[in-house]
């Protein structure tokens, strides 16, 4: 079995070498008349190729600009969504209670207010000592 595979491999290599040696090593040199006739054709081909390259470059630049605009838009929408979620969460959280000790403090006489302030400061100092 191995000999069959080796013979097939040797035959394939031999055919490749035979085909390779039968070909000319160098392509034939073009004659001057053919070169003179093909010069305008080559110039037109070069101009067409340059135009195609320019169109591709412009299309690529346009595509990149469009991608930039799309990514910027998606980023801005994401920022608005995140900001809205944060704002909604902040608005749903209850506010801290603001219990007043004496809701009618502004109707009291001045000496009562001073006494209440003194009591408040003594209560705070006792709490600090504990």
Coordinates of C-alpha atoms in Angstrom, one line a residue:
X1 CA 0.0 0.0 0.0
X2 CA 2.8 2.4 0.9
X3 CA 4.5 1.6 -2.4
X4 CA 1.4 2.6 -4.3
X5 CA 1.2 5.9 -2.5
X6 CA 4.9 6.6 -3.0
X7 CA 4.7 5.8 -6.8
X8 CA 1.7 8.1 -7.1
X9 CA 3.5 10.9 -5.3
X10 CA 6.7 10.3 -7.4
X11 CA 4.6 10.4 -10.6
X12 CA 2.9 13.7 -9.6
X13 CA 6.3 15.3 -8.8
X14 CA 7.8 14.1 -12.1
X15 CA 4.9 15.5 -14.0
X16 CA 5.3 18.9 -12.3
X17 CA 9.0 18.9 -13.1
X18 CA 8.4 18.0 -16.7
X19 CA 5.8 20.7 -17.2
X20 CA 8.0 23.2 -15.4
X21 CA 11.0 22.5 -17.6
X22 CA 9.0 22.5 -20.9
X23 CA 7.8 26.1 -20.3
X24 CA 10.1 28.9 -21.4
X25 CA 12.1 30.4 -18.5
X26 CA 11.5 33.9 -19.7
X27 CA 8.5 35.3 -21.4
X28 CA 9.2 36.5 -25.0
X29 CA 10.2 40.1 -25.3
X30 CA 7.4 42.3 -26.8
X31 CA 8.3 43.9 -30.1
X32 CA 8.5 47.6 -30.3
X33 CA 5.4 48.1 -32.4
X34 CA 3.2 46.3 -29.9
X35 CA 4.7 48.3 -27.1
X36 CA 4.0 51.6 -29.0
X37 CA 0.4 50.5 -29.6
X38 CA -0.2 49.5 -26.0
X39 CA 1.1 52.7 -24.4
X40 CA -2.2 54.6 -24.7
X41 CA -4.1 51.6 -23.5
X42 CA -1.8 51.3 -20.4
X43 CA -2.3 55.0 -19.7
X44 CA -6.1 54.6 -19.9
X45 CA -5.9 51.6 -17.6
X46 CA -3.8 53.5 -15.1
X47 CA -6.3 56.4 -15.2
X48 CA -9.2 54.0 -14.7
X49 CA -7.4 52.3 -11.9
X50 CA -6.6 55.6 -10.2
X51 CA -10.3 56.6 -10.5
X52 CA -11.4 53.3 -9.0
X53 CA -8.9 53.8 -6.1
X54 CA -10.2 57.3 -5.6
X55 CA -13.8 56.1 -5.5
X56 CA -12.9 53.4 -3.0
X57 CA -11.0 55.9 -0.8
X58 CA -14.0 58.2 -0.9
X59 CA -16.4 55.4 -0.1
X60 CA -14.3 54.3 2.8
X61 CA -14.1 57.8 4.2
X62 CA -17.9 58.2 3.9
X63 CA -18.4 54.8 5.6
X64 CA -16.1 55.8 8.4
X65 CA -17.9 59.2 8.8
X66 CA -21.3 57.3 8.9
X67 CA -19.9 54.9 11.5
X68 CA -18.7 57.8 13.6
X69 CA -22.0 59.5 13.5
X70 CA -23.8 56.2 14.3
X71 CA -21.5 55.4 17.3
X72 CA -21.8 59.0 18.6
X73 CA -25.6 58.7 18.4
X74 CA -25.6 55.4 20.2
X75 CA -23.3 56.8 22.9
X76 CA -25.6 59.8 23.5
X77 CA -28.7 57.6 23.7
X78 CA -26.9 55.3 26.2
X79 CA -25.9 58.4 28.3
X80 CA -29.5 59.6 28.3
X81 CA -30.8 56.1 29.3
X82 CA -28.2 55.8 32.2
X83 CA -28.9 59.4 33.4
X84 CA -32.7 58.8 33.3
X85 CA -32.3 55.6 35.3
X86 CA -30.3 57.4 37.9
X87 CA -32.8 60.3 38.0
X88 CA -35.8 57.9 38.4
X89 CA -34.0 56.0 41.2
X90 CA -33.2 59.2 43.0
X91 CA -36.8 60.5 42.7
X92 CA -38.3 57.2 44.0
X93 CA -36.1 57.2 47.1
X94 CA -38.1 58.8 50.0
X95 CA -36.8 62.1 51.3
X96 CA -35.4 62.2 54.8
X97 CA -37.9 63.1 57.5
X98 CA -37.7 66.7 58.7
X99 CA -39.3 66.6 62.1
X100 CA -39.4 69.9 63.8
X101 CA -39.1 70.0 67.6
X102 CA -41.5 72.9 67.9
X103 CA -43.4 73.7 64.7
X104 CA -44.6 77.0 66.1
X105 CA -41.2 78.2 67.3
X106 CA -41.6 81.6 65.7
X107 CA -44.7 82.4 67.9
X108 CA -42.8 82.0 71.2
X109 CA -41.4 84.8 73.2
X110 CA -37.7 85.5 73.0
X111 CA -36.9 84.1 76.5
X112 CA -38.7 80.9 75.7
X113 CA -36.6 80.5 72.6
X114 CA -33.4 81.1 74.5
X115 CA -34.4 78.5 77.1
X116 CA -35.2 76.0 74.3
X117 CA -31.9 76.6 72.7
X118 CA -30.1 76.1 76.0
X119 CA -32.0 72.8 76.6
X120 CA -31.1 71.7 73.1
X121 CA -27.4 72.4 73.5
X122 CA -27.3 70.7 76.9
X123 CA -29.1 67.7 75.4
X124 CA -26.5 67.5 72.6
X125 CA -23.6 67.8 75.0
X126 CA -25.0 65.0 77.1
X127 CA -25.4 62.8 74.0
X128 CA -21.7 63.6 73.0
X129 CA -20.5 62.5 76.5
X130 CA -22.3 59.1 76.3

